[in-house]
mmCIF file of C-alpha atoms in Angstrom:
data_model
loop_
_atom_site.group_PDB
_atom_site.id
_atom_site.type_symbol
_atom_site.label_atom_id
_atom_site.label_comp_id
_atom_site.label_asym_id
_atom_site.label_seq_id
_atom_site.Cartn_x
_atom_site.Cartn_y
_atom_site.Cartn_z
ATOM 1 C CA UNK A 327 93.095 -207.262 209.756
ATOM 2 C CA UNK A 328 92.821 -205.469 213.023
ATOM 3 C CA UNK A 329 96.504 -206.614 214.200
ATOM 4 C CA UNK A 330 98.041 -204.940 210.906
ATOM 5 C CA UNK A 331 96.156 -201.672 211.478
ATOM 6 C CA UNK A 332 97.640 -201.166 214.663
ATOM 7 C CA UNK A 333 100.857 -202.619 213.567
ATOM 8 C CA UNK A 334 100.923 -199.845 211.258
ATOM 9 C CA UNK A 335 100.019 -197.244 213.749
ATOM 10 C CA UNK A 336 102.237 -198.055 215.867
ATOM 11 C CA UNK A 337 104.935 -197.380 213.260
ATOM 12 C CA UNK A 338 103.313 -194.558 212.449
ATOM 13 C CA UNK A 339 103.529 -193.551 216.054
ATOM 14 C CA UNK A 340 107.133 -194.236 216.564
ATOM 15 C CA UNK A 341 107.863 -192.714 213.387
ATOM 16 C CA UNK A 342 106.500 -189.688 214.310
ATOM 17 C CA UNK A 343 107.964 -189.990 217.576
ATOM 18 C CA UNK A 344 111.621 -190.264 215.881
ATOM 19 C CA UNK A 345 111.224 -187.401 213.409
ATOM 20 C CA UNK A 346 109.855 -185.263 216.006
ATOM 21 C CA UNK A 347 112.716 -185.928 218.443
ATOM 22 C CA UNK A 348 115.465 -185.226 215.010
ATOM 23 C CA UNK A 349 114.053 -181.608 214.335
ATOM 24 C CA UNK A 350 114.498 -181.167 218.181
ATOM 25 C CA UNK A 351 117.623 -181.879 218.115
ATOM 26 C CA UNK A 352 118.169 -179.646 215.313
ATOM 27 C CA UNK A 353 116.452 -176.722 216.456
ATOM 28 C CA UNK A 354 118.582 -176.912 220.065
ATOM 29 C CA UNK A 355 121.981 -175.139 219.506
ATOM 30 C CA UNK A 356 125.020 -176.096 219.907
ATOM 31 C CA UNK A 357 126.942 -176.155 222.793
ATOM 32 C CA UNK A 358 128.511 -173.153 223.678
ATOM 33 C CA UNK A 359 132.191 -173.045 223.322
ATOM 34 C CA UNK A 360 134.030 -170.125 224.683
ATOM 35 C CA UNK A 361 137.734 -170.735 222.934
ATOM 36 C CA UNK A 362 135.568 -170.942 219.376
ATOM 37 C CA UNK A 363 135.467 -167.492 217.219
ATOM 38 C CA UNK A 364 132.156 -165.811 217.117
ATOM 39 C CA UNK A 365 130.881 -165.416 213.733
ATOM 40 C CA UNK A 366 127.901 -163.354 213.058
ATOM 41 C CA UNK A 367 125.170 -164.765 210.693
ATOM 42 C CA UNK A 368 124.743 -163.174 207.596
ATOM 43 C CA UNK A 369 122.223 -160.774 206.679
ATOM 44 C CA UNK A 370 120.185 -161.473 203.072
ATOM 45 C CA UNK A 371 120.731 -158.950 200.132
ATOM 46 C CA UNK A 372 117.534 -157.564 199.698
ATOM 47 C CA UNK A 373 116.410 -157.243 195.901
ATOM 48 C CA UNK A 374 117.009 -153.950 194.162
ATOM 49 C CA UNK A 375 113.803 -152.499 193.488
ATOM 50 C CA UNK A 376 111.930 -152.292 190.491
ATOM 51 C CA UNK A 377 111.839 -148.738 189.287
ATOM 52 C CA UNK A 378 108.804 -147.913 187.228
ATOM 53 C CA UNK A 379 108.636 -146.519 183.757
ATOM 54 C CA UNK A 380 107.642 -142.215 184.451
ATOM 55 C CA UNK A 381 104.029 -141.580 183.842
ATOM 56 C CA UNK A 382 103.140 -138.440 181.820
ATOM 57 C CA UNK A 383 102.573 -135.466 183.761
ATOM 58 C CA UNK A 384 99.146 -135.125 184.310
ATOM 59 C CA UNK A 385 96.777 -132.114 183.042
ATOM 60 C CA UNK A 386 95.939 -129.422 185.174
ATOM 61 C CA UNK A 387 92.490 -129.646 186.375
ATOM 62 C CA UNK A 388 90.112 -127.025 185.720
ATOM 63 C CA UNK A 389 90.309 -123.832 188.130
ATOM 64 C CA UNK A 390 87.615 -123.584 190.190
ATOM 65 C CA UNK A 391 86.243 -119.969 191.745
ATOM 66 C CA UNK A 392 88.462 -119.919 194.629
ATOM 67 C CA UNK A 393 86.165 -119.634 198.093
ATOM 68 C CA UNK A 394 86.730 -116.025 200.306
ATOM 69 C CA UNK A 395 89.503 -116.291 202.156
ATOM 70 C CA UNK A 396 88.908 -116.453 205.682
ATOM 71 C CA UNK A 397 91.310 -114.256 208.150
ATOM 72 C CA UNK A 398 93.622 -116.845 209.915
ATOM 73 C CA UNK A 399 93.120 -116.245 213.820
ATOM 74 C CA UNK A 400 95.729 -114.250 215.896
ATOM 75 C CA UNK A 401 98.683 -116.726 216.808
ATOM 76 C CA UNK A 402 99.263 -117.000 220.128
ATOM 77 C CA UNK A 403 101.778 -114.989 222.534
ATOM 78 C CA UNK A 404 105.565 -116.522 221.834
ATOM 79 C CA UNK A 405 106.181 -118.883 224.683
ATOM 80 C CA UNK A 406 109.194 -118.734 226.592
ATOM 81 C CA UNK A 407 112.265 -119.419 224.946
ATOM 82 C CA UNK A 408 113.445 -123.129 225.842
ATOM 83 C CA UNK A 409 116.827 -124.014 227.637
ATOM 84 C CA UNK A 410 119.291 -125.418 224.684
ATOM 85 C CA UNK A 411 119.266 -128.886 224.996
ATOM 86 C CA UNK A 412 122.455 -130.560 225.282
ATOM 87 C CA UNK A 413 124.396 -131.939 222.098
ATOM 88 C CA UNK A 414 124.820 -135.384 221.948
ATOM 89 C CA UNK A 415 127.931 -136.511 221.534
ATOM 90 C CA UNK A 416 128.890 -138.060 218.132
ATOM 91 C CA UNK A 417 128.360 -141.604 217.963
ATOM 92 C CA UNK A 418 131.381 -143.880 218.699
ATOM 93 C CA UNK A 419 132.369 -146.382 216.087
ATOM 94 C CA UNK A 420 130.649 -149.812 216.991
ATOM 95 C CA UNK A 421 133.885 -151.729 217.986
ATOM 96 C CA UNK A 422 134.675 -155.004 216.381
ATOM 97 C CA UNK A 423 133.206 -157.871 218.113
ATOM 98 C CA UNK A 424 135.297 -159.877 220.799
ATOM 99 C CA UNK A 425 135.667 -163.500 220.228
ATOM 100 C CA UNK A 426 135.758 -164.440 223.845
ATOM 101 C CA UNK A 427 132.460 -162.852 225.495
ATOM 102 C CA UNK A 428 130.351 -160.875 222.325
ATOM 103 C CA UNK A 429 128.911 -163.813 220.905
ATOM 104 C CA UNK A 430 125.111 -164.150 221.637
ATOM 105 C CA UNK A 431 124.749 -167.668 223.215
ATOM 106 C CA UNK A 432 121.183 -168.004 221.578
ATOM 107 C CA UNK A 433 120.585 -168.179 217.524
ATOM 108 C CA UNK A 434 117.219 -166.497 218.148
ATOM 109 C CA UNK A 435 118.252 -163.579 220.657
ATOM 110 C CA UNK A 436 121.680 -163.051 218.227
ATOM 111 C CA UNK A 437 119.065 -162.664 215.649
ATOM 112 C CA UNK A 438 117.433 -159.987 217.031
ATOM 113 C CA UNK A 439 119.288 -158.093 219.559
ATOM 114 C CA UNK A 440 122.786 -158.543 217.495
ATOM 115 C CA UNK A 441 126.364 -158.587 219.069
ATOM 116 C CA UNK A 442 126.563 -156.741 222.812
ATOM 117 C CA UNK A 443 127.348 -153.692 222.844
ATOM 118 C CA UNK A 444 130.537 -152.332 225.107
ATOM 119 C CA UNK A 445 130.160 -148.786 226.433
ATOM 120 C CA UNK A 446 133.602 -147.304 226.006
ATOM 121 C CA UNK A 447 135.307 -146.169 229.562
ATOM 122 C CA UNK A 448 135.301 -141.687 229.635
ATOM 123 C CA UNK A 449 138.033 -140.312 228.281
ATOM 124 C CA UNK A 450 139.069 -137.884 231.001
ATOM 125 C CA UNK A 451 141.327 -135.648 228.072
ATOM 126 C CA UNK A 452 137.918 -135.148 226.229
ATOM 127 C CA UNK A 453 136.045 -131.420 226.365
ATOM 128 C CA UNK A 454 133.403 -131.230 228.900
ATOM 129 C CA UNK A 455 129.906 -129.486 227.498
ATOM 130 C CA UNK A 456 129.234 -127.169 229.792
ATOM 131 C CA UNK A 457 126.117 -126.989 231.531
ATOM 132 C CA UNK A 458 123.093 -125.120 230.234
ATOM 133 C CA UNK A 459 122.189 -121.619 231.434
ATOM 134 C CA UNK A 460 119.886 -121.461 233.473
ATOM 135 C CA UNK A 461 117.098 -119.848 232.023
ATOM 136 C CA UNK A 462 116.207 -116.561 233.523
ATOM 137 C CA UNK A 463 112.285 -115.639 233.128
ATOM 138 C CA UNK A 464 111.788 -112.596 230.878
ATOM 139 C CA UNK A 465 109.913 -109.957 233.064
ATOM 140 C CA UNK A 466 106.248 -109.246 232.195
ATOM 141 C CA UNK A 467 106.311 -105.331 231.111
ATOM 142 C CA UNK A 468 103.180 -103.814 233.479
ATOM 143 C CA UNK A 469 101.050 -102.014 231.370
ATOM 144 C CA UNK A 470 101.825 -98.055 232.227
ATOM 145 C CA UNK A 471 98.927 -96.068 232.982
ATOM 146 C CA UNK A 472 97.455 -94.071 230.975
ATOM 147 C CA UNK A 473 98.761 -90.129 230.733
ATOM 148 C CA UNK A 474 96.310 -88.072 232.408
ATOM 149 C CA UNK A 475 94.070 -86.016 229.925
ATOM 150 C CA UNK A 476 95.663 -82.193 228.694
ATOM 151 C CA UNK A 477 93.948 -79.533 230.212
ATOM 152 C CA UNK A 478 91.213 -78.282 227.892
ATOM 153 C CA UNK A 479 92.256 -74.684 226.253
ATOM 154 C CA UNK A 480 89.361 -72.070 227.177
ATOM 155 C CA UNK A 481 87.352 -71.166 224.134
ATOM 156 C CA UNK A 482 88.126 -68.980 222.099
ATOM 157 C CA UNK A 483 85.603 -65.852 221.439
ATOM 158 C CA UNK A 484 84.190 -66.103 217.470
ATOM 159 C CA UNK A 485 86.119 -64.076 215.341
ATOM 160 C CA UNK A 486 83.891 -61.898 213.233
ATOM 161 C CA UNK A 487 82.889 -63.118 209.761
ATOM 162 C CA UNK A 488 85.109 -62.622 207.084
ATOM 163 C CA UNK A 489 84.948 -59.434 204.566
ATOM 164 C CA UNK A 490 84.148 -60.699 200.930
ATOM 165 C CA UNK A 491 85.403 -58.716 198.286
ATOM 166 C CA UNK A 492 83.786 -57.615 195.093
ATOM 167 C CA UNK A 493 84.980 -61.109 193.203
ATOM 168 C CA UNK A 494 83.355 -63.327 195.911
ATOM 169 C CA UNK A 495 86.453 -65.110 197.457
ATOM 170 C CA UNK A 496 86.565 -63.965 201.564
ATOM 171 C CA UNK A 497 89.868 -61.655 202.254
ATOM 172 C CA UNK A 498 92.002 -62.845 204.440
ATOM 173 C CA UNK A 499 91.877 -61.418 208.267
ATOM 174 C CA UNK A 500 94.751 -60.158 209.634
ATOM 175 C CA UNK A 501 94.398 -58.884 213.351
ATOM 176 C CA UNK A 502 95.945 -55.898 214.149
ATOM 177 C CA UNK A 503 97.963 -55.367 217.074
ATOM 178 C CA UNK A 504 98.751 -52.084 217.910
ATOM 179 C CA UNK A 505 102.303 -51.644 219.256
ATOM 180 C CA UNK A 506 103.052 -51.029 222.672
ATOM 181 C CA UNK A 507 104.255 -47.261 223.324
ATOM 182 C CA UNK A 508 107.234 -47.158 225.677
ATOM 183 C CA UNK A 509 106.180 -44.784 228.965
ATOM 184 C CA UNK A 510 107.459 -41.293 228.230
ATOM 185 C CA UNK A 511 110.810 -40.199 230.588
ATOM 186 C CA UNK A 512 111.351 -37.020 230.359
ATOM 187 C CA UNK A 513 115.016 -35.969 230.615
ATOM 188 C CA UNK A 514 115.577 -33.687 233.729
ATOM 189 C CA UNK A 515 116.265 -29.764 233.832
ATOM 190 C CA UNK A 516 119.863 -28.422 232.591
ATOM 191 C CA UNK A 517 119.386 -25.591 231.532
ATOM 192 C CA UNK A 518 116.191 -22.681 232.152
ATOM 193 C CA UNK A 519 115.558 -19.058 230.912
ATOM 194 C CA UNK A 520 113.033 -17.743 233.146
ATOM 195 C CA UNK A 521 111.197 -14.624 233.818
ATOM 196 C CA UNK A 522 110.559 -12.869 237.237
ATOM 197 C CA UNK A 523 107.623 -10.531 238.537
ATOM 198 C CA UNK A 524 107.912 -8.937 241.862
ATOM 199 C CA UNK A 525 107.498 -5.895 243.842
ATOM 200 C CA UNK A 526 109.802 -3.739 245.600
ATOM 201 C CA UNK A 527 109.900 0.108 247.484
ATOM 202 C CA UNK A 528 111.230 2.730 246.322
ATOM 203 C CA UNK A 529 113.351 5.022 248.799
ATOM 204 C CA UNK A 530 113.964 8.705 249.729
ATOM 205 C CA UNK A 531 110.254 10.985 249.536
ATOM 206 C CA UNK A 532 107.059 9.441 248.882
ATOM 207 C CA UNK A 533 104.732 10.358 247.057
ATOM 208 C CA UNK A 534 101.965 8.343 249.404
ATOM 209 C CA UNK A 535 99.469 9.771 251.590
ATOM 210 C CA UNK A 536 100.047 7.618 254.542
ATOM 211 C CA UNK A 537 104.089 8.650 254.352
ATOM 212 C CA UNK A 538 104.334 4.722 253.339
ATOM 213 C CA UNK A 539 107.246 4.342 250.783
ATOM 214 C CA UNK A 540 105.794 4.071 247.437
ATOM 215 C CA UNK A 541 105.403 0.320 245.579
ATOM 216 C CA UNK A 542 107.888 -0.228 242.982
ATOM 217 C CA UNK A 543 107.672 -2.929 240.216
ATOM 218 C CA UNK A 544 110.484 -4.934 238.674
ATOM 219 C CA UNK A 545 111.061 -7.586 236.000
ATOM 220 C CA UNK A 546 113.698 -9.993 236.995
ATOM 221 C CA UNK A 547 115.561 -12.152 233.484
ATOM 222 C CA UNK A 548 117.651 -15.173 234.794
ATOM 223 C CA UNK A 549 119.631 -17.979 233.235
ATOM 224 C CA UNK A 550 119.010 -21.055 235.470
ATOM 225 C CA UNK A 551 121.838 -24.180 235.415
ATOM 226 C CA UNK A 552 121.316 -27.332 236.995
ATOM 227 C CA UNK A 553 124.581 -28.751 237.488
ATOM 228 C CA UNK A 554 122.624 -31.765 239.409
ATOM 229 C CA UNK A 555 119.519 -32.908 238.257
ATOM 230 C CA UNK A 556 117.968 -36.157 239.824
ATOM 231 C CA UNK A 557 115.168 -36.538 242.675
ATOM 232 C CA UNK A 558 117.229 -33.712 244.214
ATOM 233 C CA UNK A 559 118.708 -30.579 242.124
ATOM 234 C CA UNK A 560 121.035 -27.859 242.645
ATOM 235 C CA UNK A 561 121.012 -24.630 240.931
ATOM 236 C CA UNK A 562 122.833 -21.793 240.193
ATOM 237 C CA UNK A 563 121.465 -18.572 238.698
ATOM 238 C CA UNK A 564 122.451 -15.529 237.278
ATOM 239 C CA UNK A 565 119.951 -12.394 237.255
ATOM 240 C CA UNK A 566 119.209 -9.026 235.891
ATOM 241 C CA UNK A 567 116.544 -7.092 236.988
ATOM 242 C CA UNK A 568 114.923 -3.326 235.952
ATOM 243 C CA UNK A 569 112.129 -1.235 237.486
ATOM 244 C CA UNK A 570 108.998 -2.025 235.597
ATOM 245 C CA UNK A 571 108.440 1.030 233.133
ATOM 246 C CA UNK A 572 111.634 2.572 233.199
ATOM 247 C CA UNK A 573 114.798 1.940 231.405
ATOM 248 C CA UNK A 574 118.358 1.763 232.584
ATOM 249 C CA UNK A 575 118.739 5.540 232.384
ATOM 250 C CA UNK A 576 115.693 6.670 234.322
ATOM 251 C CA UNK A 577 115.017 3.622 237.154
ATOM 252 C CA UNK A 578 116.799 1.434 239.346
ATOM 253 C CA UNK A 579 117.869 -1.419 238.855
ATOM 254 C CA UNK A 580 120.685 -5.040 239.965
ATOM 255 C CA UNK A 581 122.338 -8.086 239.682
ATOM 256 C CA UNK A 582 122.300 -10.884 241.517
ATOM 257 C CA UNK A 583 123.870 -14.707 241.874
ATOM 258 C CA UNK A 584 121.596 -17.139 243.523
ATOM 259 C CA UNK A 585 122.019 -20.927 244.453
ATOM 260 C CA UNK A 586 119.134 -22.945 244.939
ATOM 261 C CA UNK A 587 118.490 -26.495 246.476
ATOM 262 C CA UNK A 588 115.245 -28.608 245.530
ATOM 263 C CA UNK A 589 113.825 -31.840 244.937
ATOM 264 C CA UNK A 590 111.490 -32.766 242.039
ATOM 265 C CA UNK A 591 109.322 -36.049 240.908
ATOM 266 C CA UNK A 592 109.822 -37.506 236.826
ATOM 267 C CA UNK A 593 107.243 -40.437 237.579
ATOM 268 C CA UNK A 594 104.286 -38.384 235.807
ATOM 269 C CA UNK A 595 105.644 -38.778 232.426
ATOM 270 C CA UNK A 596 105.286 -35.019 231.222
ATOM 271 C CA UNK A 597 104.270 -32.949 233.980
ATOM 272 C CA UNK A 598 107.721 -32.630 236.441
ATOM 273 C CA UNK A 599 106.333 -30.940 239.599
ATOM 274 C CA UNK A 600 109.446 -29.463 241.872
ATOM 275 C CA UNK A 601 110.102 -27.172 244.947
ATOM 276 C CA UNK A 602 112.991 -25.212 245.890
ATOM 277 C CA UNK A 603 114.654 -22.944 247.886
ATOM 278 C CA UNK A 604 117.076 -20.140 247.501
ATOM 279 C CA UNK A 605 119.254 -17.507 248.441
ATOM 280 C CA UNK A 606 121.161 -14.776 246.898
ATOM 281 C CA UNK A 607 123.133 -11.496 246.868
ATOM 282 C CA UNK A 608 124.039 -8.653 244.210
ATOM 283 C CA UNK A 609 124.196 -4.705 243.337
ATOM 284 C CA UNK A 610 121.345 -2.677 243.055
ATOM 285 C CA UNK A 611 121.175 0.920 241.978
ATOM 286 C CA UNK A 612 119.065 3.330 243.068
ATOM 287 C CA UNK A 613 118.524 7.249 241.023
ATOM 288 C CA UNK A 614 117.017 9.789 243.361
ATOM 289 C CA UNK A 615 116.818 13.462 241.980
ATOM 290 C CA UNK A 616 119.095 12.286 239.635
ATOM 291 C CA UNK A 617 121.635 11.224 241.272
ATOM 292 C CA UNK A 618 122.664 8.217 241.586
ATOM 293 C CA UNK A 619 123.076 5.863 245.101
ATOM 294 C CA UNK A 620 125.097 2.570 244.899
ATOM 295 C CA UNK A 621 123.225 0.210 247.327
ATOM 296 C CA UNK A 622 123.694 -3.693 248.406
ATOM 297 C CA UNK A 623 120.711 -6.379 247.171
ATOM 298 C CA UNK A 624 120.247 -9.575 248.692
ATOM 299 C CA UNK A 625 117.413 -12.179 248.565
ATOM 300 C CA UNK A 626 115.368 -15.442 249.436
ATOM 301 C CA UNK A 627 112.706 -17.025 248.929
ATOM 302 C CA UNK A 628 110.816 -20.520 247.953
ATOM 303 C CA UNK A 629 109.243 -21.394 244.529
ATOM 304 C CA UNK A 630 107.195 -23.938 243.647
ATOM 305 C CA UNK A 631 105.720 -25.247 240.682
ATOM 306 C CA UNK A 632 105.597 -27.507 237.643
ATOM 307 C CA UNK A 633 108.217 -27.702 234.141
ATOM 308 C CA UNK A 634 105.598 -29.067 231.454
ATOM 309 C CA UNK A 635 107.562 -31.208 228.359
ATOM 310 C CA UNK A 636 106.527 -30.735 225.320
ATOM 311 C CA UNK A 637 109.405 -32.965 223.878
ATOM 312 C CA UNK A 638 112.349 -35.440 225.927
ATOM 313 C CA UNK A 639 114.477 -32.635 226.245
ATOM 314 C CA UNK A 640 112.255 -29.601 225.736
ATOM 315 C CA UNK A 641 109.469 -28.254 228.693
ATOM 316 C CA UNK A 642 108.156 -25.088 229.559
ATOM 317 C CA UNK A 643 107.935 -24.039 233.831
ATOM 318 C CA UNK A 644 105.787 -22.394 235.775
ATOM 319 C CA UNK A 645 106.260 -21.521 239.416
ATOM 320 C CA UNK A 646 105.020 -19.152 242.230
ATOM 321 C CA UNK A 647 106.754 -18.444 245.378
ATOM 322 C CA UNK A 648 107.154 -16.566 248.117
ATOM 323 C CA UNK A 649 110.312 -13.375 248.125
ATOM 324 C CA UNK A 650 112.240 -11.232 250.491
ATOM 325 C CA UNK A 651 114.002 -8.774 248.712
ATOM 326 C CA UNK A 652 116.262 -6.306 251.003
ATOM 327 C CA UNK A 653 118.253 -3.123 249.882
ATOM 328 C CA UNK A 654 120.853 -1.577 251.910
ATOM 329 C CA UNK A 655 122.274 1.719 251.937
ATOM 330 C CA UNK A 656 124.389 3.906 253.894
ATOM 331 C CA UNK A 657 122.639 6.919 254.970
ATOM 332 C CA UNK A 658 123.682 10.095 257.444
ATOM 333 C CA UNK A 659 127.162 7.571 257.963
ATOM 334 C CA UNK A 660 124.736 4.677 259.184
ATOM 335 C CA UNK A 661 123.782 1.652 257.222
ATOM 336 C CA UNK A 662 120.354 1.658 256.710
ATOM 337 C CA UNK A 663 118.020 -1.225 254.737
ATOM 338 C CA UNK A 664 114.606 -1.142 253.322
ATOM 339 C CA UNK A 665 112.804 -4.748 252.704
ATOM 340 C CA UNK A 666 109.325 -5.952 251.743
ATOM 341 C CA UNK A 667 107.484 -9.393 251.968
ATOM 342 C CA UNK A 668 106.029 -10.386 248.273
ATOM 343 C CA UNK A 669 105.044 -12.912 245.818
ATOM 344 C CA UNK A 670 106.735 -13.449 242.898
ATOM 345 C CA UNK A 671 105.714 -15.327 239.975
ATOM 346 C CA UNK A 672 108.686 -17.207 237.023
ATOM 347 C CA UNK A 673 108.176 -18.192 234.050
ATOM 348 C CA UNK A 674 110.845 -20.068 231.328
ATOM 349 C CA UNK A 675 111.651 -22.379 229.093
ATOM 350 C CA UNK A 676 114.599 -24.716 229.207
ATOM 351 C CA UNK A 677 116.003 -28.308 228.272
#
C-alpha cells in the first residue's frame, strides 16, 4: 500500500514537473528574428456602452430664505503679467512602424510601451519661433505727496442782518459801492479879462502942501492871451486904462501892450496858484489947464496869485503884485519922466 502511494506521487510529481516546464515554454517568446515583419498585437473593441433610459426632470425643491450675503474680500493686487510661453509645435504624424528595428523584442514591454518612437531629424526650411520678450518689470508708481494745504482766506467781518419787509420774507442785500470820482484837471489859462487898480501922479502944479505931486488913481481893463500854457506860460496883453473918477474928456488916460513870462502848478485840482513877470510900453495922455500933452507910458512889474475853477474850462483869478509905472514927457525941449513905486491889485475871469 505504501509503494503505490508514492508511486503515485511520484507521478504526480513528474507530472507537475512536465506541465510546469510546457507553460514555460509557452510563456518565453520566440526568438527574435530581425528579417521577420513586425506586427503589432491587436487592441480589443471595447463594448459600446449602455445608454440609460432619461429620468424625469426632477421638481424644484422648496426655496429656502436665502442667508445675508456676505461682502466677498478685496482680491488681491494683479500679479505681474507672465512671459508667453512658447507654442508647441503641432504634433508630427506617428510614422509607420519599420519592420527592421521598431518591433518591441518583449510581448510584455510591446504591450505597454507600444512601437519606438523615431524623433524626426529638424527641418532647417521650417520657421523658427522667436524667442520670448523679455519681460520688462512694470515700475511701481511712488505715491506723490500730498499738495500742501490752501492758505486759509481771512474772515470775513459779519454782514449786518438782513431788512425784513412788511410780508416777512428778508430783502435781498445789495452792497453799494460808490463809484470812484476821477481827480479833477483843470484845463490851463487861454484866455483872461482882468481888472487893474493902481496909483499914479499927476503932473504940472500941485495942489499938496509939501509941493509933492498929487496921487492919482487909475483903473486898468486888459484882455490876457496865453498862447503857451503848461508848467511855464507866456502872455500877451492888451490894456486900457482911465484916471479913477474922470472920464475920457476930463482925465488922463493910455494904452499899453505887455508880455509876460510865468510858471504855474495844476496838481491842486481847482486852485492853480501862478507867478509872473512883465513888461510893457504904450501912450498916455495927460490934460493940464485944458490942454492936452501927448506923453510916453511904460511899465513892469510882478504879480502873483491864484485862478480858482469853478468848472474844467471856467476859473476866476486873483493876484497882487508889485508896479512901476513911468510917464515921459518933453518939457522946456528936455525929456523929462515922472514914476512912482505901487501895488496893484487884478482881478478876471477867463477859460
Amino acid at each position: 500500500m505504501t509503494g503505490r502511494l508514492n508511486t503515485t506521487a511520484l507521478c504526480a510529481f513528474a507530472a507537475t514537473f512536465v506541465l510546469g516546464a510546457a507553460a514555460r515554454a509557452q510563456m518565453q517568446p520566440p526568438p527574435f528574428d530581425p528579417s521577420a515583419p513586425s506586427v503589432a498585437p491587436t487592441q480589443p473593441v471595447p463594448p459600446a456602452p449602455r445608454v440609460a433610459p432619461p429620468l424625469p426632470p426632477p421638481s424644484p425643491p422648496p426655496r429656502a430664505a436665502q442667508p445675508p450675503q456676505v461682502q466677498p474680500p478685496p482680491s488681491p493686487p494683479p500679479r505681474a503679467a507672465q512671459p508667453p510661453q512658447a507654442q508647441q509645435p503641432p504634433s508630427q504624424p506617428k510614422p509607420a512602424p519599420r519592420a527592421d528595428d521598431d518591433t518591441i523584442d518583449d510581448p510584455k514591454v510591446f504591450r505597454r510601451l507600444g512601437t519606438r518612437i523615431n524623433v524626426p531629424p529638424a527641418n532647417p526650411s521650417a520657421p523658427v519661433a522667436p524667442a520670448p520678450a523679455p519681460v520688462v518689470p512694470t515700475p511701481i508708481a511712488k505715491p506723490s505727496p500730498p499738495p500742501a494745504p490752501a492758505p486759509v482766506a481771512p474772515a470775513l467781518p459779519p454782514s449786518p442782518p438782513a431788512e425784513i419787509e412788511a410780508s416777512g420774507v428778508p430783502a435781498i442785500e445789495r452792497p453799494y459801492a460808490p463809484a470812484v470820482e476821477a481827480p479833477f484837471e483843470p484845463t490851463l489859462p487861454r484866455l483872461k479879462l482882468g481888472l487893474r487898480r493902481f496909483q499914479f501922479v499927476q503932473i504940472g502944479a500941485s495942489n499938496s502942501a509939501d509941493g509933492v505931486a498929487a496921487p492919482e488913481t487909475f483903473n486898468n481893463f486888459s484882455v490876457d492871451v496865453y498862447p503857451v500854457s503848461r508848467t511855464i506860460r507866456i502872455g500877451l496883453t492888451s490894456a486900457f486904462g482911465w484916471q479913477s473918477g474922470t472920464w475920457l474928456a476930463h482925465g488922463d488916460y493910455f494904452a499899453t501892450q505887455t508880455v509876460s513870462l510865468g510858471a504855474q502848478y495844476k496838481d491842486f485840482g481847482r486852485v492853480v496858484p501862478f507867478a509872473e513877470g512883465f513888461a510893457g510900453v504904450g501912450y498916455m495922455r495927460r490934460l493940464q489947464f485944458d490942454r492936452t500933452i501927448p506923453t510916453a507910458f511904460w511899465q513892469f512889474g510882478a504879480d502873483a496869485g491864484v485862478e480858482v475853477y469853478v468848472a474844467r474850462v471856467g476859473y476866476l483869478s486873483f493876484a497882487i503884485g508889485y508896479l512901476r509905472p513911468v510917464n515921459g514927457f518933453a518939457k522946456r525941449q528936455q525929456f523929462t519922466s515922472v514914476f512912482v513905486d505901487t501895488w496893484s491889485f487884478k482881478i478876471g475871469i477867463g477859460i
